[in-house]
CSV table of C-alpha atoms and ligand atoms in Angstrom, one decimal:
chain,number,residue,atom,x,y,z
A,1,MET,CA,66.9,95.1,92.8
A,2,ILE,CA,68.6,97.5,92.4
A,3,ARG,CA,71.2,97.7,89.9
A,4,ILE,CA,73.9,100.3,89.4
A,5,ASP,CA,74.9,100.8,86.0
A,6,CYS,CA,78.7,102.4,86.0
A,7,ARG,CA,78.9,102.2,82.3
A,8,GLY,CA,80.8,105.7,81.3
A,9,LEU,CA,81.6,107.0,84.6
A,10,PRO,CA,84.5,108.8,85.1
A,11,THR,CA,86.8,107.2,88.2
A,12,ASP,CA,88.1,110.0,88.8
A,13,ALA,CA,86.3,111.8,92.6
A,14,LEU,CA,84.2,108.3,91.9
A,15,ALA,CA,83.6,108.4,96.5
A,16,GLN,CA,80.8,111.3,95.5
A,17,SER,CA,79.5,109.7,92.7
A,18,GLU,CA,75.5,109.4,92.5
A,19,GLN,CA,76.4,105.7,91.5
A,20,ILE,CA,79.7,104.6,94.5
A,21,ARG,CA,77.1,106.8,96.7
A,22,ALA,CA,73.6,104.3,95.5
A,23,ALA,CA,76.1,101.2,95.7
A,24,THR,CA,76.9,102.0,100.0
A,25,ALA,CA,73.6,102.8,100.7
A,26,CYS,CA,72.5,99.9,98.7
A,27,PHE,CA,75.8,97.9,100.3
A,28,GLU,CA,74.3,98.8,103.5
A,29,ARG,CA,71.0,98.6,103.5
A,30,HIS,CA,70.7,94.7,101.9
A,31,GLY,CA,73.8,93.5,102.4
A,32,TYR,CA,75.2,93.7,98.1
A,33,ALA,CA,75.4,95.4,95.7
A,34,ILE,CA,75.3,94.8,91.8
A,35,LEU,CA,77.4,96.9,90.0
A,36,ASP,CA,76.9,96.6,85.9
A,37,HIS,CA,80.1,97.2,83.8
A,38,ILE,CA,82.5,97.8,85.1
A,39,ILE,CA,84.2,96.1,83.1
A,40,PRO,CA,83.7,95.3,79.0
A,41,GLU,CA,82.0,91.4,78.3
A,42,ASP,CA,84.6,91.7,76.2
A,43,THR,CA,87.7,91.7,77.9
A,44,VAL,CA,85.6,89.2,80.2
A,45,ARG,CA,84.9,86.9,77.6
A,46,ALA,CA,89.1,87.8,77.1
A,47,LEU,CA,89.9,86.5,80.6
A,48,HIS,CA,86.7,82.9,80.3
A,49,ASP,CA,89.2,82.3,78.0
A,50,GLU,CA,92.5,83.7,79.8
A,51,PHE,CA,91.5,81.3,82.8
A,52,ASN,CA,90.2,78.8,80.5
A,53,ASP,CA,93.7,78.0,79.2
A,54,ARG,CA,96.2,79.3,82.1
A,55,TYR,CA,93.3,77.0,84.9
A,56,ARG,CA,92.1,73.8,82.2
A,57,ASP,CA,93.9,71.4,85.5
A,58,TYR,CA,91.7,72.8,88.3
A,59,ILE,CA,88.3,72.4,86.0
A,60,ALA,CA,87.4,69.3,87.4
A,61,ASP,CA,85.4,67.5,90.3
A,62,ARG,CA,89.1,66.6,92.6
A,63,GLU,CA,90.3,69.0,95.3
A,64,PRO,CA,93.4,70.2,95.0
A,65,GLU,CA,95.9,70.3,97.8
A,66,ASP,CA,95.7,74.2,97.1
A,67,SER,CA,92.5,73.9,96.8
A,68,LEU,CA,89.1,74.0,98.5
A,69,GLN,CA,86.4,72.1,97.8
A,70,VAL,CA,83.1,74.6,98.8
A,71,GLY,CA,80.4,72.5,97.7
A,72,ASN,CA,78.8,69.6,95.7
A,73,LYS,CA,81.1,69.8,92.4
A,74,ARG,CA,82.0,73.6,93.1
A,75,PHE,CA,85.7,74.6,93.8
A,76,MET,CA,86.9,78.0,96.0
A,77,ILE,CA,91.0,78.3,93.6
A,78,PRO,CA,93.4,80.3,94.5
A,79,LEU,CA,94.7,82.6,91.4
A,80,HIS,CA,97.9,83.5,90.8
A,81,LEU,CA,98.4,87.6,90.0
A,82,SER,CA,99.5,87.4,86.8
A,83,GLY,CA,98.1,88.7,83.3
A,84,ASN,CA,94.5,89.8,82.8
A,85,LEU,CA,93.0,87.4,85.2
A,86,GLY,CA,95.5,89.2,87.6
A,87,ALA,CA,95.9,92.6,86.7
A,88,PRO,CA,94.4,95.8,88.3
A,89,LEU,CA,91.5,96.1,86.1
A,90,VAL,CA,90.4,93.3,88.4
A,91,PHE,CA,91.8,92.9,91.4
A,92,ALA,CA,91.6,96.6,92.2
A,93,ASN,CA,89.0,97.9,90.1
A,94,PRO,CA,88.6,101.1,90.4
A,95,TYR,CA,84.3,101.5,90.4
A,96,VAL,CA,84.6,97.6,93.3
A,97,ILE,CA,87.6,100.3,94.9
A,98,ALA,CA,85.2,102.8,95.3
A,99,LEU,CA,83.0,100.6,96.6
A,100,VAL,CA,85.6,98.7,99.0
A,101,ARG,CA,87.2,102.1,101.0
A,102,GLU,CA,83.8,103.9,101.7
A,103,VAL,CA,82.4,100.2,102.9
A,104,LEU,CA,85.5,99.1,105.0
A,105,GLY,CA,87.1,102.8,104.5
A,106,ARG,CA,90.4,103.7,102.8
A,107,GLU,CA,93.3,101.1,105.0
A,108,ALA,CA,90.8,97.7,103.2
A,109,VAL,CA,93.4,95.5,102.2
A,110,LEU,CA,93.0,92.7,99.2
A,111,GLU,CA,92.5,89.7,101.8
A,112,ALA,CA,91.9,86.9,99.5
A,113,PHE,CA,91.6,86.4,95.6
A,114,GLY,CA,91.5,83.4,93.4
A,115,ALA,CA,87.7,81.9,92.1
A,116,ILE,CA,85.4,79.8,92.6
A,117,ILE,CA,84.3,77.5,89.8
A,118,SER,CA,80.7,75.5,90.0
A,119,LEU,CA,81.1,73.0,87.5
A,120,SER,CA,78.6,71.7,84.8
A,121,GLY,CA,75.6,69.7,87.5
A,122,SER,CA,76.4,70.9,90.5
A,123,GLU,CA,73.8,70.8,93.4
A,124,ALA,CA,73.2,74.4,94.7
A,125,GLN,CA,75.2,74.9,98.2
A,126,HIS,CA,73.8,75.7,101.7
A,127,PRO,CA,73.2,79.3,102.6
A,128,HIS,CA,76.2,80.3,104.7
A,129,PRO,CA,77.8,83.3,105.6
A,130,ASP,CA,81.6,83.7,104.2
A,131,GLY,CA,82.3,83.9,108.0
A,132,PRO,CA,81.4,83.9,112.0
A,133,PRO,CA,79.5,86.5,114.2
A,134,LEU,CA,82.5,88.7,115.0
A,135,PHE,CA,83.4,87.6,118.3
A,136,GLY,CA,81.1,85.3,117.9
A,137,SER,CA,78.5,87.3,119.3
A,138,GLU,CA,74.8,89.5,117.4
A,139,ILE,CA,76.8,92.8,118.0
A,140,SER,CA,77.8,91.2,115.2
A,141,THR,CA,74.5,91.9,113.3
A,142,LEU,CA,75.2,95.7,113.8
A,143,LEU,CA,78.7,96.7,113.3
A,144,PRO,CA,79.3,98.2,110.4
A,145,ALA,CA,81.1,95.5,108.0
A,146,HIS,CA,84.1,94.4,109.2
A,147,ALA,CA,84.9,92.2,104.9
A,148,LEU,CA,82.7,91.7,101.7
A,149,THR,CA,83.5,89.2,99.0
A,150,PHE,CA,83.2,90.8,94.9
A,151,ALA,CA,82.7,88.2,93.3
A,152,LEU,CA,83.0,88.6,89.2
A,153,PRO,CA,81.5,85.9,86.8
A,154,LEU,CA,83.1,84.3,83.5
A,155,VAL,CA,79.6,84.2,82.4
A,156,GLU,CA,76.8,84.9,82.5
A,157,MET,CA,75.3,83.5,86.1
A,158,ASN,CA,71.3,83.5,85.6
A,159,GLU,CA,69.1,80.7,86.1
A,160,VAL,CA,70.2,77.8,84.0
A,161,SER,CA,74.1,78.5,84.7
A,162,GLY,CA,73.3,79.4,88.3
A,163,THR,CA,73.8,82.6,90.6
A,164,THR,CA,74.6,83.1,93.9
A,165,ALA,CA,71.5,83.7,96.4
A,166,VAL,CA,71.3,85.8,98.4
A,167,TRP,CA,69.0,86.7,101.0
A,168,PRO,CA,68.7,90.8,101.5
A,169,GLY,CA,69.6,91.9,104.3
A,170,SER,CA,70.6,88.7,106.8
A,171,HIS,CA,74.1,91.1,107.4
A,172,ARG,CA,71.9,92.4,110.6
A,173,LEU,CA,69.5,88.8,111.9
A,174,LYS,CA,70.6,86.5,113.6
A,175,ASP,CA,69.2,84.1,111.6
A,176,ARG,CA,68.8,83.1,108.1
A,177,PRO,CA,64.9,85.2,107.9
A,178,GLU,CA,62.0,82.2,105.9
A,179,VAL,CA,61.5,83.3,102.5
A,180,PRO,CA,62.8,83.7,98.9
A,181,PRO,CA,66.2,85.0,98.1
A,182,GLU,CA,67.1,86.8,95.6
A,183,GLN,CA,68.4,85.0,92.4
A,184,PRO,CA,69.9,88.4,89.8
A,185,VAL,CA,71.5,88.1,86.5
A,186,ILE,CA,74.9,88.2,87.0
A,187,PRO,CA,75.4,89.4,83.3
A,188,VAL,CA,79.2,89.3,81.9
A,189,GLY,CA,80.9,92.7,82.2
A,190,SER,CA,78.9,92.9,85.6
A,191,CYS,CA,80.1,91.8,89.8
A,192,LEU,CA,78.1,91.2,92.8
A,193,MET,CA,79.5,92.6,96.1
A,194,TRP,CA,78.2,90.7,99.2
A,195,ASP,CA,78.9,92.1,103.2
A,196,PHE,CA,80.7,88.8,104.2
A,197,ARG,CA,77.7,88.6,106.9
A,198,LEU,CA,75.2,87.9,104.0
A,199,ILE,CA,73.5,84.5,104.3
A,200,HIS,CA,74.2,83.4,100.6
A,201,SER,CA,74.5,80.4,98.2
A,202,GLY,CA,75.8,79.1,95.4
A,203,ALA,CA,72.8,77.7,93.1
A,204,PRO,CA,72.7,74.8,90.9
A,205,ASN,CA,74.0,75.4,87.6
A,206,LEU,CA,72.2,73.4,85.3
A,207,SER,CA,73.9,74.6,82.1
A,208,ASP,CA,76.4,72.3,80.5
A,209,ARG,CA,79.8,74.1,81.4
A,210,PRO,CA,81.2,75.2,84.4
A,211,ARG,CA,80.7,78.7,85.3
A,212,PRO,CA,83.6,79.9,87.1
A,213,MET,CA,83.4,83.8,88.6
A,214,VAL,CA,87.2,85.6,89.8
A,215,TYR,CA,85.9,86.4,93.4
A,216,ALA,CA,88.2,89.2,95.8
A,217,THR,CA,88.0,89.1,99.5
A,218,TYR,CA,88.4,93.0,100.9
A,219,ALA,CA,88.8,93.7,104.1
A,220,ARG,CA,89.3,95.4,107.3
A,221,ARG,CA,92.9,95.4,107.6
A,222,TRP,CA,93.3,94.0,111.1
A,223,TYR,CA,90.6,91.1,110.0
A,224,GLN,CA,92.1,87.7,108.4
A,225,ASP,CA,89.0,84.8,107.1
A,226,PRO,CA,88.8,82.0,109.7
A,227,VAL,CA,87.2,79.6,107.8
A,228,ASN,CA,88.3,78.5,104.2
A,229,PHE,CA,91.4,79.0,104.4
A,230,ILE,CA,91.8,75.3,106.7
A,231,LYS,CA,94.4,73.6,104.3
A,232,ALA,CA,98.3,73.8,105.0
A,233,ALA,CA,99.0,74.4,100.5
A,234,GLN,CA,95.9,76.9,100.5
A,235,GLN,CA,97.4,80.3,99.4
A,236,ARG,CA,95.9,83.7,99.7
A,237,LEU,CA,96.9,85.2,97.4
A,238,VAL,CA,99.4,84.0,94.6
A,239,PHE,CA,101.7,86.3,93.3
A,240,ASP,CA,106.1,86.7,92.5
A,241,PRO,CA,108.5,88.8,94.5
A,242,ALA,CA,108.6,91.6,92.3
A,243,PHE,CA,104.9,91.9,92.2
A,244,ILE,CA,104.6,94.3,94.8
A,245,GLU,CA,107.5,96.6,94.4
A,246,GLY,CA,105.4,97.1,90.4
A,247,LEU,CA,102.3,98.2,91.7
A,248,PRO,CA,100.9,102.3,91.3
A,249,GLU,CA,101.6,103.2,93.7
A,250,GLU,CA,97.6,104.1,94.8
A,251,MET,CA,97.7,100.5,94.7
A,252,ARG,CA,100.1,99.7,97.0
A,253,PRO,CA,97.3,100.0,100.5
A,254,LEU,CA,95.8,98.4,99.0
A,255,PHE,CA,98.4,95.2,100.5
A,256,SER,CA,100.0,97.1,102.9
A,257,HIS,CA,99.1,93.4,105.7
A,258,VAL,CA,101.3,91.8,103.5
A,259,ARG,CA,104.9,92.0,105.0
A,260,GLY,CA,107.2,94.0,102.4
A,261,ALA,CA,104.6,95.4,100.8
A,262,LEU,CA,106.0,99.6,101.8
A,263,LEU,CA,109.0,100.6,100.6
A,264,PRO,CA,111.2,101.1,104.1
A,265,GLY,CA,110.7,104.6,105.0
A,266,GLU,CA,106.6,105.0,102.9
A,267,PRO,CA,104.2,106.5,105.2
A,268,PHE,CA,101.3,104.6,104.6
A,269,ARG,CA,98.7,106.7,103.1
A,270,GLY,CA,95.6,105.1,102.5
B,1,LIG,O1,79.2,79.8,93.8
B,1,LIG,C1,78.9,80.7,93.8
B,1,LIG,O2,77.7,82.0,93.5
B,1,LIG,C2,79.2,81.0,95.6
B,1,LIG,C3,80.2,80.0,96.1
B,1,LIG,C4,80.3,81.1,97.5
B,1,LIG,O3,79.1,81.3,98.2
B,1,LIG,C5,81.0,80.1,98.3
B,1,LIG,O4,81.7,79.3,97.9
B,1,LIG,O5,81.5,81.3,99.4
């Protein structure tokens, strides 16, 4: 299993770095990439505390109106783009964005942002891709990626807390291969990213505490996740009115699909 260590990697000229090139090659070939040390461990532990505090009402075996049950004792919930959990270090992490832009192009957008909570005792999730084939056709397996999922676990994902099992190369296949999946351990501070077409499955949580992961969907500007937002109260991105104008200019393209994201007359510069 290929892992890319981002510790100490300067954030300028990342696209040209050996690490992001290796991550891109791995992502395109196997349909996923693991980036280690994208955020300091202590910072992620503090994010976990913030999550437990701000989202405590969501940590229960029930589906709130604005959330979606995605498996047994497993829920997808919205996260507000504020505080440290909703800060650029998380939704626009430089290492992640470098890979996103290599895979999806410079105009890639942040399509959705939230968390997936797998409660203690959750069962294995059904293996699935994150969206249906483009054009409902096998041609989808031949095309470049159109969207990807970023997963930042707030506790280590392992054989006890349950990881996200992946079937490498399945983004290029019509059906799930009859082989066991890879079950990567993702330590605190590391992330797993997968192609929307890749077959994957949340593993059971055998620990005695919830296993929350922050997720983000990045996509080509024309794509919208057609399956995970089926309830009227669900929102893909949740932010205050002043959020977009407060963004540093280089992050604006991530929101160019949101009405009003570019200031009047401001050219799009991906
Ligand atoms: O819980 C996980 O590890 C993965 C969840 C997931 O892939 C999904 O809900 O689409």
